[in-house]
Coordinates of C-alpha atoms and ligand atoms in Angstrom, one line a residue:
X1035 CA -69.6 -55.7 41.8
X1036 CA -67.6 -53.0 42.5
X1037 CA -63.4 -53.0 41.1
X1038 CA -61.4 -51.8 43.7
X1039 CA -58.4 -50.2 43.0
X1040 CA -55.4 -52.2 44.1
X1041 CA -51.7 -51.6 42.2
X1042 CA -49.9 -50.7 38.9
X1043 CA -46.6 -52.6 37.7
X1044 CA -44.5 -50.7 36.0
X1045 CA -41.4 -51.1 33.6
X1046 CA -38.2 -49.5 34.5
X1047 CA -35.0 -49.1 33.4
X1048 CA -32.5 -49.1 36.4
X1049 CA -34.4 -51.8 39.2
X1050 CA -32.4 -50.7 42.1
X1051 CA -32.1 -46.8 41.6
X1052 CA -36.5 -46.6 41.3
X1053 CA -36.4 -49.2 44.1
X1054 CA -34.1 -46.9 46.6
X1055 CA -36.1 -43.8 44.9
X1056 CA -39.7 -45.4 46.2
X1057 CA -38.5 -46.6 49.7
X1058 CA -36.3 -44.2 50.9
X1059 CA -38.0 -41.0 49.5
X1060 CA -41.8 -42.4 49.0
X1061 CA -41.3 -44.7 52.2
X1062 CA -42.4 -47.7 50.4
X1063 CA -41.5 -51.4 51.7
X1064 CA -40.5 -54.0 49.6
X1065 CA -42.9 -57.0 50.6
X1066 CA -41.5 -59.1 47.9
X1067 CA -39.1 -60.2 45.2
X1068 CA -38.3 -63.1 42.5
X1069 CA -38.2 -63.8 39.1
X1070 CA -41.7 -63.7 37.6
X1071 CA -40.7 -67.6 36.0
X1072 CA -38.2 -70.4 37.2
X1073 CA -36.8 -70.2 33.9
X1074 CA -33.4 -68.5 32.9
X1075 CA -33.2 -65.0 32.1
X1076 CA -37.0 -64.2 33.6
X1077 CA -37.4 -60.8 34.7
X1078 CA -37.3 -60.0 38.5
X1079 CA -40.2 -58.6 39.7
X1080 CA -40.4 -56.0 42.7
X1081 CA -43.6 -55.4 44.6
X1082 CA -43.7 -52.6 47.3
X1083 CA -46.7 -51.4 49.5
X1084 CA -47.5 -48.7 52.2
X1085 CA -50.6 -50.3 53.6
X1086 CA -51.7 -54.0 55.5
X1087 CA -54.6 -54.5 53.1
X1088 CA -52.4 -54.7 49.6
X1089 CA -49.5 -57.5 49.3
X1090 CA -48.2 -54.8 46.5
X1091 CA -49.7 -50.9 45.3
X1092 CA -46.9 -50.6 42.8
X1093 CA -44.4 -52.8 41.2
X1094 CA -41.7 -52.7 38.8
X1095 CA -40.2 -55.1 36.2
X1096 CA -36.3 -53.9 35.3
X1097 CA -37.1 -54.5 31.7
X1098 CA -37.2 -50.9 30.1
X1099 CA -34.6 -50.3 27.5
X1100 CA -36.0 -47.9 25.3
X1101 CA -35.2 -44.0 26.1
X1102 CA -38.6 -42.0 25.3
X1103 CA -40.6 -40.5 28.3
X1104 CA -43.4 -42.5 29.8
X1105 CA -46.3 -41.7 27.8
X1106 CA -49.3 -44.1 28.4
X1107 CA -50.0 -43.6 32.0
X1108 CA -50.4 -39.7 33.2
X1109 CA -50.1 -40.3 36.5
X1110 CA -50.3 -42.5 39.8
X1111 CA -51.8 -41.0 42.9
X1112 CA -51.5 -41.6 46.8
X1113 CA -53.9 -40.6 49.4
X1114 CA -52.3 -39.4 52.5
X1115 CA -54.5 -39.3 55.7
X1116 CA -53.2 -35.2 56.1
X1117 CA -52.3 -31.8 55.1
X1118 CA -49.3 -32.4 57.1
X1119 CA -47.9 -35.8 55.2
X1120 CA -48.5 -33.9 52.0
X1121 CA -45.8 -30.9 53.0
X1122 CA -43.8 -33.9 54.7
X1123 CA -43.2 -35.3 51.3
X1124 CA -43.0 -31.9 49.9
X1125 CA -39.9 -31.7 51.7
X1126 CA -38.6 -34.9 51.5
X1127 CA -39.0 -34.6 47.5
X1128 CA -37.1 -31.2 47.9
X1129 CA -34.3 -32.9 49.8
X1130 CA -33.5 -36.3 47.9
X1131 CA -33.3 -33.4 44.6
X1132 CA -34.4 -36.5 42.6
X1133 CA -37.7 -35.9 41.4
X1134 CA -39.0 -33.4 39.2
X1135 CA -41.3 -31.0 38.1
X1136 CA -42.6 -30.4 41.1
X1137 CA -45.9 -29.4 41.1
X1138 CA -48.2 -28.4 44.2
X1139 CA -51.8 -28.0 43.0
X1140 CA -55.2 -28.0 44.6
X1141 CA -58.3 -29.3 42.6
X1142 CA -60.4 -27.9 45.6
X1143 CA -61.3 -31.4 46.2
X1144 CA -57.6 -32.3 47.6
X1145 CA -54.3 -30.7 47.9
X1146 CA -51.5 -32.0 46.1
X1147 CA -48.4 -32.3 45.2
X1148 CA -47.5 -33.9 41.4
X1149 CA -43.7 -34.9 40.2
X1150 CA -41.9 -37.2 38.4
X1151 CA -40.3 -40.2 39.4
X1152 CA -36.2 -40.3 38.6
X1153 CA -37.6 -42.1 35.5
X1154 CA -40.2 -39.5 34.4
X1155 CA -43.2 -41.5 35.8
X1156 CA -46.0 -39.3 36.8
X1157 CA -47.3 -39.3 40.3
X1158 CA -49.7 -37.3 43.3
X1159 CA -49.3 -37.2 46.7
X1160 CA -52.6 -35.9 48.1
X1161 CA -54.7 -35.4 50.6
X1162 CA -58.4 -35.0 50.8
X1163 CA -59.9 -31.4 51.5
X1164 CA -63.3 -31.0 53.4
X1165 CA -65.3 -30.2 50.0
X1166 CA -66.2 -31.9 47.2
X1167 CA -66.4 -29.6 43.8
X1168 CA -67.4 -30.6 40.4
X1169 CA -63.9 -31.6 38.3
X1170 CA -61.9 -30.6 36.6
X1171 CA -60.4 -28.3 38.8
X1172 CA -56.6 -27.1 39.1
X1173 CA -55.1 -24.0 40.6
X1174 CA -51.3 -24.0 42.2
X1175 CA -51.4 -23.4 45.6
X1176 CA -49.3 -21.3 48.2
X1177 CA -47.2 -24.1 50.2
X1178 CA -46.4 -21.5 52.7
X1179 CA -49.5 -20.8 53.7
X1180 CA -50.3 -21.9 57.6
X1181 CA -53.1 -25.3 57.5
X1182 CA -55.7 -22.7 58.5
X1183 CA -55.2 -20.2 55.9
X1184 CA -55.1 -22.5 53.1
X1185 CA -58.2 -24.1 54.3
X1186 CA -59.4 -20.1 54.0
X1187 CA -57.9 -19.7 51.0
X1188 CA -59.1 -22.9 49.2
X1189 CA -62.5 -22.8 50.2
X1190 CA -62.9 -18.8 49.2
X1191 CA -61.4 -20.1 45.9
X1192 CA -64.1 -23.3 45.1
X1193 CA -66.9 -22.6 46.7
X1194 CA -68.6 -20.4 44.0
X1195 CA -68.0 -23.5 41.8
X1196 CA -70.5 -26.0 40.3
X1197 CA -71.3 -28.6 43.1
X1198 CA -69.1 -27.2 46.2
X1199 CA -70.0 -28.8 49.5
X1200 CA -69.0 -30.7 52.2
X1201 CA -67.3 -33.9 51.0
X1202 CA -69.4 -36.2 53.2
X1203 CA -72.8 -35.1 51.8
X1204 CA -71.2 -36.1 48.0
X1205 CA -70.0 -39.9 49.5
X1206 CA -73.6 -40.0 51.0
X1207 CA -74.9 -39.3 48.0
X1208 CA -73.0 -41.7 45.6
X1209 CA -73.4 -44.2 48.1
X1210 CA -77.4 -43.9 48.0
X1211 CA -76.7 -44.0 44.0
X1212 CA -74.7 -46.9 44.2
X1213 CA -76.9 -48.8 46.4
X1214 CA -79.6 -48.4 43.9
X1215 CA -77.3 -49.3 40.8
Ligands
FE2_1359 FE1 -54.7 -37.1 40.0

Protein backbone atom coordinates (compact mmCIF):
# COMPACT_ATOMS: atom_id res chain seq x y z
CA UNK A 1 0.00 0.00 0.00
CA UNK A 2 1.96 2.62 -1.24
CA UNK A 3 1.19 6.70 0.25
CA UNK A 4 1.20 8.82 -2.52
CA UNK A 5 2.14 12.17 -2.11
CA UNK A 6 -0.86 14.56 -2.71
CA UNK A 7 -0.82 18.33 -0.86
CA UNK A 8 0.35 20.39 2.15
CA UNK A 9 -2.12 23.15 3.81
CA UNK A 10 -0.46 25.77 5.16
CA UNK A 11 -1.17 28.70 7.65
CA UNK A 12 -0.62 32.14 6.51
CA UNK A 13 -0.86 35.43 7.52
CA UNK A 14 -2.18 37.73 4.65
CA UNK A 15 -4.74 35.06 2.42
CA UNK A 16 -4.83 37.24 -0.54
CA UNK A 17 -1.20 38.46 -0.89
CA UNK A 18 0.18 34.36 -0.77
CA UNK A 19 -2.86 33.66 -2.95
CA UNK A 20 -1.81 36.37 -5.78
CA UNK A 21 1.97 35.27 -4.82
CA UNK A 22 1.13 31.38 -5.88
CA UNK A 23 -1.07 32.04 -9.02
CA UNK A 24 0.36 34.82 -10.60
CA UNK A 25 4.13 34.01 -9.96
CA UNK A 26 3.84 29.99 -9.33
CA UNK A 27 0.93 29.75 -11.87
CA UNK A 28 -1.23 28.04 -9.50
CA UNK A 29 -5.22 27.85 -9.99
CA UNK A 30 -7.45 28.25 -7.37
CA UNK A 31 -9.90 25.21 -7.79
CA UNK A 32 -11.64 26.04 -4.68
CA UNK A 33 -12.79 28.16 -1.65
CA UNK A 34 -15.09 28.35 1.56
CA UNK A 35 -15.14 28.35 5.03
CA UNK A 36 -13.82 25.06 6.37
CA UNK A 37 -17.34 25.12 8.86
CA UNK A 38 -20.88 26.73 8.35
CA UNK A 39 -20.34 28.30 11.53
CA UNK A 40 -19.43 32.05 12.18
CA UNK A 41 -16.07 33.07 12.20
CA UNK A 42 -14.60 29.61 10.49
CA UNK A 43 -11.48 30.03 8.73
CA UNK A 44 -11.63 30.20 4.80
CA UNK A 45 -9.78 27.69 3.34
CA UNK A 46 -7.92 28.09 -0.18
CA UNK A 47 -7.00 25.12 -2.23
CA UNK A 48 -4.88 25.57 -5.49
CA UNK A 49 -3.40 22.96 -7.93
CA UNK A 50 -1.29 22.77 -11.18
CA UNK A 51 -2.29 19.30 -12.26
CA UNK A 52 -5.86 17.23 -13.36
CA UNK A 53 -5.09 14.43 -10.98
CA UNK A 54 -5.11 16.63 -7.43
CA UNK A 55 -8.38 18.71 -6.53
CA UNK A 56 -5.64 20.73 -4.33
CA UNK A 57 -1.32 20.37 -4.05
CA UNK A 58 -1.16 23.22 -1.61
CA UNK A 59 -3.56 25.09 0.50
CA UNK A 60 -3.69 27.80 2.92
CA UNK A 61 -5.75 28.75 5.93
CA UNK A 62 -5.41 32.82 6.71
CA UNK A 63 -5.08 32.07 10.33
CA UNK A 64 -1.27 32.91 11.06
CA UNK A 65 -0.84 35.65 13.51
CA UNK A 66 2.29 35.02 15.15
CA UNK A 67 5.56 36.78 13.52
CA UNK A 68 8.51 34.08 13.84
CA UNK A 69 9.77 32.34 10.57
CA UNK A 70 8.34 29.13 9.49
CA UNK A 71 10.20 26.61 11.17
CA UNK A 72 8.58 23.08 11.00
CA UNK A 73 8.49 22.40 7.44
CA UNK A 74 12.05 22.91 5.36
CA UNK A 75 10.67 22.98 2.25
CA UNK A 76 7.90 22.09 -0.50
CA UNK A 77 9.03 20.94 -3.87
CA UNK A 78 7.63 20.89 -7.48
CA UNK A 79 8.64 18.73 -10.34
CA UNK A 80 8.70 20.54 -13.63
CA UNK A 81 8.66 18.31 -16.80
CA UNK A 82 12.09 20.55 -18.01
CA UNK A 83 15.25 22.38 -17.74
CA UNK A 84 13.55 25.07 -19.47
CA UNK A 85 10.34 25.55 -16.89
CA UNK A 86 12.97 25.62 -14.23
CA UNK A 87 14.95 28.93 -15.78
CA UNK A 88 11.24 30.04 -16.71
CA UNK A 89 10.50 30.34 -13.10
CA UNK A 90 13.94 31.50 -12.42
CA UNK A 91 12.93 34.47 -14.14
CA UNK A 92 9.62 34.94 -13.26
CA UNK A 93 10.82 34.79 -9.48
CA UNK A 94 13.47 37.40 -10.56
CA UNK A 95 10.74 39.62 -11.97
CA UNK A 96 7.79 39.61 -9.36
CA UNK A 97 11.08 40.64 -6.78
CA UNK A 98 8.91 38.83 -4.10
CA UNK A 99 10.56 35.93 -3.15
CA UNK A 100 13.69 35.38 -1.59
CA UNK A 101 16.82 33.74 -1.12
CA UNK A 102 17.04 32.56 -4.20
CA UNK A 103 18.92 29.64 -4.45
CA UNK A 104 19.80 27.55 -7.75
CA UNK A 105 21.33 24.25 -6.70
CA UNK A 106 21.87 20.88 -8.37
CA UNK A 107 21.82 17.63 -6.18
CA UNK A 108 23.04 15.89 -9.42
CA UNK A 109 19.88 14.05 -9.34
CA UNK A 110 17.76 17.42 -10.40
CA UNK A 111 18.35 20.92 -10.97
CA UNK A 112 16.81 23.38 -8.89
CA UNK A 113 15.96 26.33 -7.86
CA UNK A 114 15.04 26.92 -3.81
CA UNK A 115 13.34 30.38 -2.33
CA UNK A 116 11.11 31.65 -0.04
CA UNK A 117 7.60 32.36 -0.37
CA UNK A 118 6.63 36.28 0.58
CA UNK A 119 6.01 34.58 3.96
CA UNK A 120 9.33 32.82 4.35
CA UNK A 121 7.93 29.35 3.42
CA UNK A 122 10.54 27.15 1.85
CA UNK A 123 10.08 25.82 -1.57
CA UNK A 124 11.99 23.93 -4.98
CA UNK A 125 11.21 24.13 -8.29
CA UNK A 126 13.00 21.26 -10.04
CA UNK A 127 13.51 19.28 -12.66
CA UNK A 128 14.79 15.77 -12.99
CA UNK A 129 18.41 15.24 -14.44
CA UNK A 130 19.28 12.05 -16.45
CA UNK A 131 21.22 10.39 -13.38
CA UNK A 132 20.43 9.20 -10.28
CA UNK A 133 23.40 9.68 -7.47
CA UNK A 134 23.42 8.60 -4.01
CA UNK A 135 22.00 11.82 -1.58
CA UNK A 136 22.83 14.04 -0.13
CA UNK A 137 24.10 16.02 -2.78
CA UNK A 138 24.24 19.98 -3.24
CA UNK A 139 26.42 22.12 -5.27
CA UNK A 140 25.18 25.76 -6.79
CA UNK A 141 25.01 25.71 -10.24
CA UNK A 142 25.88 28.23 -13.21
CA UNK A 143 22.26 29.41 -14.48
CA UNK A 144 24.00 30.76 -17.49
CA UNK A 145 25.23 27.97 -18.68
CA UNK A 146 23.60 26.73 -22.30
CA UNK A 147 21.12 23.18 -21.49
CA UNK A 148 23.99 21.32 -23.12
CA UNK A 149 26.84 22.50 -21.10
CA UNK A 150 25.24 22.09 -17.83
CA UNK A 151 24.28 18.63 -18.77
CA UNK A 152 28.43 18.52 -19.36
CA UNK A 153 28.97 20.16 -16.45
CA UNK A 154 26.72 18.29 -14.04
CA UNK A 155 27.47 14.96 -15.15
CA UNK A 156 31.47 15.68 -15.02
CA UNK A 157 30.65 16.92 -11.42
CA UNK A 158 28.44 13.50 -10.07
CA UNK A 159 29.54 10.93 -11.85
CA UNK A 160 32.57 9.94 -9.64
CA UNK A 161 29.96 9.76 -6.82
CA UNK A 162 28.57 6.72 -4.93
CA UNK A 163 25.76 5.28 -7.14
CA UNK A 164 25.87 7.62 -10.37
CA UNK A 165 23.85 6.16 -13.25
CA UNK A 166 21.25 6.64 -15.46
CA UNK A 167 18.04 7.43 -13.59
CA UNK A 168 15.91 4.79 -15.27
CA UNK A 169 18.11 1.86 -14.24
CA UNK A 170 17.55 3.28 -10.32
CA UNK A 171 13.43 3.39 -10.95
CA UNK A 172 13.90 -0.18 -12.40
CA UNK A 173 15.51 -1.13 -9.63
CA UNK A 174 13.31 0.14 -6.78
CA UNK A 175 10.54 -0.92 -8.70
CA UNK A 176 11.84 -4.72 -8.76
CA UNK A 177 12.46 -3.98 -4.81
CA UNK A 178 9.15 -2.72 -4.38
CA UNK A 179 7.47 -5.49 -6.17
CA UNK A 180 9.02 -7.83 -3.85
CA UNK A 181 8.25 -5.82 -0.57
FE1 LIG B 1 14.16 19.19 -1.97
Amino acid sequence: MPLRWSHTVVYVRDLEAMIDFYTNVLGFEVTDRGKVAPADGAPEIVFMSQVETDHHQIAFLGVRQDDAPPNSVNHMAFRTDSLSDVRSMLAALKADGRATHINPLTHGNAWSVYFTDPEGNGLEVFADTPWHVQQPQGKPWDTSLTDDELHAWTQAEFEKEPGFGPIDAFYAARAEKLRQA
